[in-house]
Short mmCIF file of C-alpha atoms in Angstrom, two decimals:
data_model
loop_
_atom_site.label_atom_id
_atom_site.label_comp_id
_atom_site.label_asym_id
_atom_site.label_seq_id
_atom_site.Cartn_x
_atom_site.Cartn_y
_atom_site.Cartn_z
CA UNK A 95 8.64 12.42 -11.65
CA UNK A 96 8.45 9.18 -9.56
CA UNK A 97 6.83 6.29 -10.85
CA UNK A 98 3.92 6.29 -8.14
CA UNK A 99 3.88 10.23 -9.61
CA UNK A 100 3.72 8.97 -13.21
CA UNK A 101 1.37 6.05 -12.64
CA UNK A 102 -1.11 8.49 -10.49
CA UNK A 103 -0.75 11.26 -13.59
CA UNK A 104 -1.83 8.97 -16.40
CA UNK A 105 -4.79 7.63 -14.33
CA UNK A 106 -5.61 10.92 -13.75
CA UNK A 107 -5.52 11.31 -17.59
CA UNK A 108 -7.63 8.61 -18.13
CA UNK A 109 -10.20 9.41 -15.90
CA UNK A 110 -9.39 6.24 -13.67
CA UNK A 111 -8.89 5.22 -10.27
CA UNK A 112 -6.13 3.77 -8.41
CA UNK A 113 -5.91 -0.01 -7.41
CA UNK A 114 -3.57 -1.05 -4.39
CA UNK A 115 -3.14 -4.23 -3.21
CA UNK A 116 -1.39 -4.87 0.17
CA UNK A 117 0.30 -9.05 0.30
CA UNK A 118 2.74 -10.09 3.36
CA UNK A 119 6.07 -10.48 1.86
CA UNK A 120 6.92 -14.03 2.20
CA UNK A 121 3.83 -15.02 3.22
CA UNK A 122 2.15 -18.14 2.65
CA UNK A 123 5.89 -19.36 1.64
CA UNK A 124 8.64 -16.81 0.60
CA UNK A 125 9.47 -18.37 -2.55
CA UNK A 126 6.36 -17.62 -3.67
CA UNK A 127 6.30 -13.92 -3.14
CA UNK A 128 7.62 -12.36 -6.17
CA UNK A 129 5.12 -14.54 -8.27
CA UNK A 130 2.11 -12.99 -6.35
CA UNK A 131 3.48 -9.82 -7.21
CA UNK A 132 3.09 -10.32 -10.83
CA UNK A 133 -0.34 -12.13 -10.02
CA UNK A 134 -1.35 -8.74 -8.89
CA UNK A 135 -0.19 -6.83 -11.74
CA UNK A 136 -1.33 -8.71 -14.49
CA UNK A 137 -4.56 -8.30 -12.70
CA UNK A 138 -4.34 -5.28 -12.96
CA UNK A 139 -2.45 -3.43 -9.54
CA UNK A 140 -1.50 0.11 -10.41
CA UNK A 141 0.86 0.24 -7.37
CA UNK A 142 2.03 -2.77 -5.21
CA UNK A 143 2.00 -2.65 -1.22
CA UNK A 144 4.33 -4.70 0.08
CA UNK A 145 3.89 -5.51 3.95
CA UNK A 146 7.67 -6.19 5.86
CA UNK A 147 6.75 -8.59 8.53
CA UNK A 148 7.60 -7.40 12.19
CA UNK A 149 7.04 -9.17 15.44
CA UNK A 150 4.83 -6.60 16.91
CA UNK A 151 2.59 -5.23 13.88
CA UNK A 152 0.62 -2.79 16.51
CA UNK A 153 -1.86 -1.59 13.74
CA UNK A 154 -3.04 -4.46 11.92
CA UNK A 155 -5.20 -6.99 12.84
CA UNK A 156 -5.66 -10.56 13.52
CA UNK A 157 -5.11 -11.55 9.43
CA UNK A 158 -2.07 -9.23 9.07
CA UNK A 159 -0.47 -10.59 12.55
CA UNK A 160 -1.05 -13.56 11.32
CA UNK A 161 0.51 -13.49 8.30
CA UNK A 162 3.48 -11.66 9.52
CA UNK A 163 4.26 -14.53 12.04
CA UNK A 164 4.28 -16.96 8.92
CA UNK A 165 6.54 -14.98 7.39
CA UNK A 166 9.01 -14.57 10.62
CA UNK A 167 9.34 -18.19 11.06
CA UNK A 168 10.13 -18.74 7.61
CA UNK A 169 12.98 -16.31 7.92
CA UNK A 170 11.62 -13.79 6.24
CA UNK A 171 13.68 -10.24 6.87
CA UNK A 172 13.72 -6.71 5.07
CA UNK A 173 16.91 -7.54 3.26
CA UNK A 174 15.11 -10.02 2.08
CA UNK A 175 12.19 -8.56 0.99
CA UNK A 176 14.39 -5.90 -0.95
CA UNK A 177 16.04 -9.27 -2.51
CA UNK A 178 11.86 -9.79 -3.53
CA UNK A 179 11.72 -6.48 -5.11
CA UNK A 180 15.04 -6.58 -7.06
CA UNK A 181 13.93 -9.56 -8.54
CA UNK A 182 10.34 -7.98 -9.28
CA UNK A 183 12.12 -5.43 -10.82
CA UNK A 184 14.19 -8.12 -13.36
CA UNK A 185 10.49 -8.61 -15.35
CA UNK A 186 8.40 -5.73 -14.46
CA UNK A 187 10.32 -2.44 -14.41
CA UNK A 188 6.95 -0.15 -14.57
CA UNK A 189 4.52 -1.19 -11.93
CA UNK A 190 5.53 0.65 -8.57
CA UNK A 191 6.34 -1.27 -5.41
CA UNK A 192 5.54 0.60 -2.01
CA UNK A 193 7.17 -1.49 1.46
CA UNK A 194 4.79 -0.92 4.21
CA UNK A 195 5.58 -1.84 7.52
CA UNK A 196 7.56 -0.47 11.16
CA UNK A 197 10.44 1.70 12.10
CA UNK A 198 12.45 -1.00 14.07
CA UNK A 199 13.57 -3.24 10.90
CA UNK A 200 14.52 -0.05 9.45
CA UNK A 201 16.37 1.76 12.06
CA UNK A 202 18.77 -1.71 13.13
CA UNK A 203 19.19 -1.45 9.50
CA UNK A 204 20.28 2.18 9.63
CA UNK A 205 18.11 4.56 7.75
CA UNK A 206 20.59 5.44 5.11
CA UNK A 207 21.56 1.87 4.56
CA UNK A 208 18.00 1.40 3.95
CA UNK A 209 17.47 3.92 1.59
CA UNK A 210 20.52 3.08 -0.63
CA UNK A 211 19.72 -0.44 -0.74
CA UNK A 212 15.91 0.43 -1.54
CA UNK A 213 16.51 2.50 -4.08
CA UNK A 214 19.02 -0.33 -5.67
CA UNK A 215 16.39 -2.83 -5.67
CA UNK A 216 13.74 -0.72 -7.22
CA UNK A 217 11.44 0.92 -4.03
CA UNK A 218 9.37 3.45 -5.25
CA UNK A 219 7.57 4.19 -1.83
CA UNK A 220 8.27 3.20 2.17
CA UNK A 221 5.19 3.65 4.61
CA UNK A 222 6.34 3.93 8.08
CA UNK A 223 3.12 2.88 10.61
CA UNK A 224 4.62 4.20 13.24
CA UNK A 225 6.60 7.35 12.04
CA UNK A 226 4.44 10.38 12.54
CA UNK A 227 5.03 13.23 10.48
CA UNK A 228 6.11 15.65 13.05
CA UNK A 229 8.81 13.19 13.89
CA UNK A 230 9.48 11.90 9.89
CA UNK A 231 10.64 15.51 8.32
CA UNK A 232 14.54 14.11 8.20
CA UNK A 233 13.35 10.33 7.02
CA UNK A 234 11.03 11.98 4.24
CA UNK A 235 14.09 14.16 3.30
CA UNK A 236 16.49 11.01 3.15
CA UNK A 237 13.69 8.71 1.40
CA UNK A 238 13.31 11.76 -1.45
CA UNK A 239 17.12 12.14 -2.46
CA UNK A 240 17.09 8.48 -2.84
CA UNK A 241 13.83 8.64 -5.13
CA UNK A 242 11.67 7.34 -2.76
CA UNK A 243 7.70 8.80 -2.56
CA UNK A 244 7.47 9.10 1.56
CA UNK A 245 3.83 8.01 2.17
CA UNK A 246 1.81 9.26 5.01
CA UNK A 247 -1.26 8.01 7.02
CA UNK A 248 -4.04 9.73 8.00
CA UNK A 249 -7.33 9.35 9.80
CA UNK A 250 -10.87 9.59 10.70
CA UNK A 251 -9.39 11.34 13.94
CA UNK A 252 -6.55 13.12 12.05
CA UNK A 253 -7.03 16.90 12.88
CA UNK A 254 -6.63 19.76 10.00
CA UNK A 255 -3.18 20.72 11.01
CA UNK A 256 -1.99 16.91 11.52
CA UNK A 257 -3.18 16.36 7.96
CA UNK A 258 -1.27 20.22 6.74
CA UNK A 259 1.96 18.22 8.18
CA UNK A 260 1.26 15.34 6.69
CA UNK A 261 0.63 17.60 3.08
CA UNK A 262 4.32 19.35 3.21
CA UNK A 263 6.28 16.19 3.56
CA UNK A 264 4.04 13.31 1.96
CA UNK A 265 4.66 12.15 -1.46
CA UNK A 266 3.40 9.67 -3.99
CA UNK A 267 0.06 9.80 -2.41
CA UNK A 268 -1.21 9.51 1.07
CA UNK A 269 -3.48 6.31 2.48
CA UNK A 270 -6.45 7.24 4.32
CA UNK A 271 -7.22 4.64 6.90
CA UNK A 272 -10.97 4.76 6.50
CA UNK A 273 -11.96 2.83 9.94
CA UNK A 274 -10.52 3.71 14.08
CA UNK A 275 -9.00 0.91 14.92
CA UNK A 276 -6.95 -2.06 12.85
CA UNK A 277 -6.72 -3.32 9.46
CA UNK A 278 -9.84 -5.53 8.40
CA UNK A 279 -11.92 -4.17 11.31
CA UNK A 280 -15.52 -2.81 10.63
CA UNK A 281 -17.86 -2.00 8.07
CA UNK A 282 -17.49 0.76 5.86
CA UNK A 283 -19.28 4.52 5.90
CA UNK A 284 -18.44 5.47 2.52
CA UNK A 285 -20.72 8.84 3.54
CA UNK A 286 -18.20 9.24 6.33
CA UNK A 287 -15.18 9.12 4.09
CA UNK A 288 -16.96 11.19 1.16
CA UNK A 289 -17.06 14.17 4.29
CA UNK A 290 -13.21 13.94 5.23
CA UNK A 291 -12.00 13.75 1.84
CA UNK A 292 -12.04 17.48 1.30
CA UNK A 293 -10.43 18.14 4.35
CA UNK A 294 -7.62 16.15 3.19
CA UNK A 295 -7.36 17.66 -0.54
CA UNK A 296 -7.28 21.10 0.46
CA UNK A 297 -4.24 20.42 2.61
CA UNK A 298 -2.40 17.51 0.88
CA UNK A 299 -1.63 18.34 -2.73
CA UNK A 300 -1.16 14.06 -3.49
CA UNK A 301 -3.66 11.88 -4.30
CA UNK A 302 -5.14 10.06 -1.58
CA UNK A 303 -5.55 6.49 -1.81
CA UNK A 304 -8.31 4.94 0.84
CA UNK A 305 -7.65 1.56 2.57
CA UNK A 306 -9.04 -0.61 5.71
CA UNK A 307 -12.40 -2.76 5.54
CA UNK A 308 -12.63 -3.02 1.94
CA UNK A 309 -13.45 -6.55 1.26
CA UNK A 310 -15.25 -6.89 -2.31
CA UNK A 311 -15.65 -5.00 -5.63
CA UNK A 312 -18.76 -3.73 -4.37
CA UNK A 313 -16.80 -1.64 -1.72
CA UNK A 314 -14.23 -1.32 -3.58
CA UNK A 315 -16.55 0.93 -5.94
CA UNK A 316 -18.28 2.52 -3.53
CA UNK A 317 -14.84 3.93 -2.16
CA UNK A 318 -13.60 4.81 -5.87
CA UNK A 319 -16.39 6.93 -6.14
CA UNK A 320 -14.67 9.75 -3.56
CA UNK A 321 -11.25 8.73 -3.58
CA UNK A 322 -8.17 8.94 -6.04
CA UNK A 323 -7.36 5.24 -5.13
CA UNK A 324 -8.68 2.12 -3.24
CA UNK A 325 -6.11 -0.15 -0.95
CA UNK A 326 -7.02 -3.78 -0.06
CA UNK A 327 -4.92 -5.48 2.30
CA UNK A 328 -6.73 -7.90 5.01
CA UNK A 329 -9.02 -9.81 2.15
CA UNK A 330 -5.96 -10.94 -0.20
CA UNK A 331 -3.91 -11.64 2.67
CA UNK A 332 -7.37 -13.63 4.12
CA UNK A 333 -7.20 -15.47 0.23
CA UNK A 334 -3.80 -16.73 0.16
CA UNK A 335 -4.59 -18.03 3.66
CA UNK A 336 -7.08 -19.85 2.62
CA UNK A 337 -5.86 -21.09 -1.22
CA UNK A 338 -4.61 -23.58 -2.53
CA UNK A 339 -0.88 -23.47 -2.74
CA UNK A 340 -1.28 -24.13 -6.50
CA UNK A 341 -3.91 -21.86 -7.35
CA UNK A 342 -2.60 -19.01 -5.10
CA UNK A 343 -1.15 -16.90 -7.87
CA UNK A 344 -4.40 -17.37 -10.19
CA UNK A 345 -7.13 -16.46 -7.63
CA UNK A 346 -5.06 -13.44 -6.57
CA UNK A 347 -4.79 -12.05 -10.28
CA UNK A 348 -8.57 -13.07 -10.43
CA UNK A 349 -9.85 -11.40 -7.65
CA UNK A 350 -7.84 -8.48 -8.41
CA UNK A 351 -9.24 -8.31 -11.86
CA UNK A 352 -12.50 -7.88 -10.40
CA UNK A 353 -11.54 -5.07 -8.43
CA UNK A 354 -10.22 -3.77 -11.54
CA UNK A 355 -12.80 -3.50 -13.46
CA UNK A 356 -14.98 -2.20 -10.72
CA UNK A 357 -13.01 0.46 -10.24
CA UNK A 358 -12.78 1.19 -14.13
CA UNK A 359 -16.55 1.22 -13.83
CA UNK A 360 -15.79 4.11 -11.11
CA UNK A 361 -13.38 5.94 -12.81
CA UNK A 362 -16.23 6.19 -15.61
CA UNK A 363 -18.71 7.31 -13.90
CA UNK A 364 -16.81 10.16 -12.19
CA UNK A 365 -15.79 11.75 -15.53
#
């Protein structure tokens, strides 16, 4: 069992949700990455998404491009990034670390490079935007014998038989983008998501984490409440923009905190 697998299981147990934030790797400043990592687990993350910047990041948004050019001009690259993650892995060997980003840093890399040098520096997860699953059956293959959970998107416009091949290959769990469009775009329909949710658990036999437009612990809540997990991206990347370079790592363990106990409040009432 994976450690996305085990962390998802003992929630389960406990009758909690799933909390999982989304930072920029090496953004605001690169040095500073690995301490907002354990910012966000001592806030209480259950898994860690961490975004590899790429010039053209075709599904995010302003906040995310943004944050990715930072990054780029500071020089930050996926073998660095993996250099983030082995170092991560030095003082927190339990909390699992997910890199989310785009095909073309892995593939110059070479995909079985990749994977050997993930699974050295302690990857439990690799979300591929732009790999769809009917073209991602041989990556999801090579990810698994290296240990590594192959996470899936899906949709609001995901049909029933995109989501089935998204259910044989996915694991770990799968993140639903909740909004058309890119990341921190829109408001949220939690109704909306409440009515594809089903869809997605009869055919997808992970848990199924929900991410895009969630902003606050309200939301945050409100999306607990028909999911097995909540992602937030845009607003923590939008609060290291904005900190303090000082105070960076405190309001990030803060804020997530919040969420945290929010989503404990969820998990509650669900039981």
């Amino acid at each position: 069992m994976s450690r996305i697998q085990q962390t998802f299981a003992a929630l389960a147990e406990q009758g909690r949700k799933g909390l999982i934030p989304f930072i920029t790797a090496g953004d605001p400043d690169p040095v500073k990455t690995v301490e907002f990592m354990h910012a966000l687990a001592e806030g209480g993350a259950d898994v860690i998404e961490l975004g590899v910047p790429f010039s053209d990041p075709m599904a995010d948004g302003p906040v995310i491009q943004r944050s990715s050019e930072r990054a780029l001009a500071r020089g930050v690259t996926l073998k660095s990034v993996l250099a983030d993650v082995k170092r991560f892995r030095e003082t927190d060997p339990k909390t699992p670390v997910v890199l989310m980003g785009y095909a073309n840093p892995i593939e110059r890399m070479g995909v079985d490079t990749f994977a050997a040098e993930a699974q050295a520096a302690g990857v439990d997860g690799v979300l591929v935007v732009d790999y769809p699953p009917e073209e991602a059956g041989v990556f999801a293959e090579k990810m698994r014998a290296a240990q590594i959970d192959p996470i899936f998107l899906l949709a609001p416009t995901s049909t029933d038989e995109r989501i089935a091949d998204v259910g044989k290959i996915a694991s770990g769990y799968v993140y639903y983008v909740s909004l058309k469009g890119v990341t921190g775009a829109g408001n949220l329909d939690v109704s909306s998501i409440a009515g594809k949710i089903p869809a997605i658990k009869s055919r997808v036999p992970v848990p199924v984490g929900v991410g895009f437009g969630i902003r606050d612990a309200e939301t945050a809540r409100a999306v607990a409440e028909v999911s097995d997990a909540v992602v937030i991206g845009s607003r923590l990347v939008q609060l290291l923009e904005s900190a303090a370079p000082e105070g960076a790592a405190a309001a990030l363990k803060t804020f997530i905190a919040e969420l945290r106990a929010a989503l404990d409040g969820a998990g509650k009432t669900a039981r």
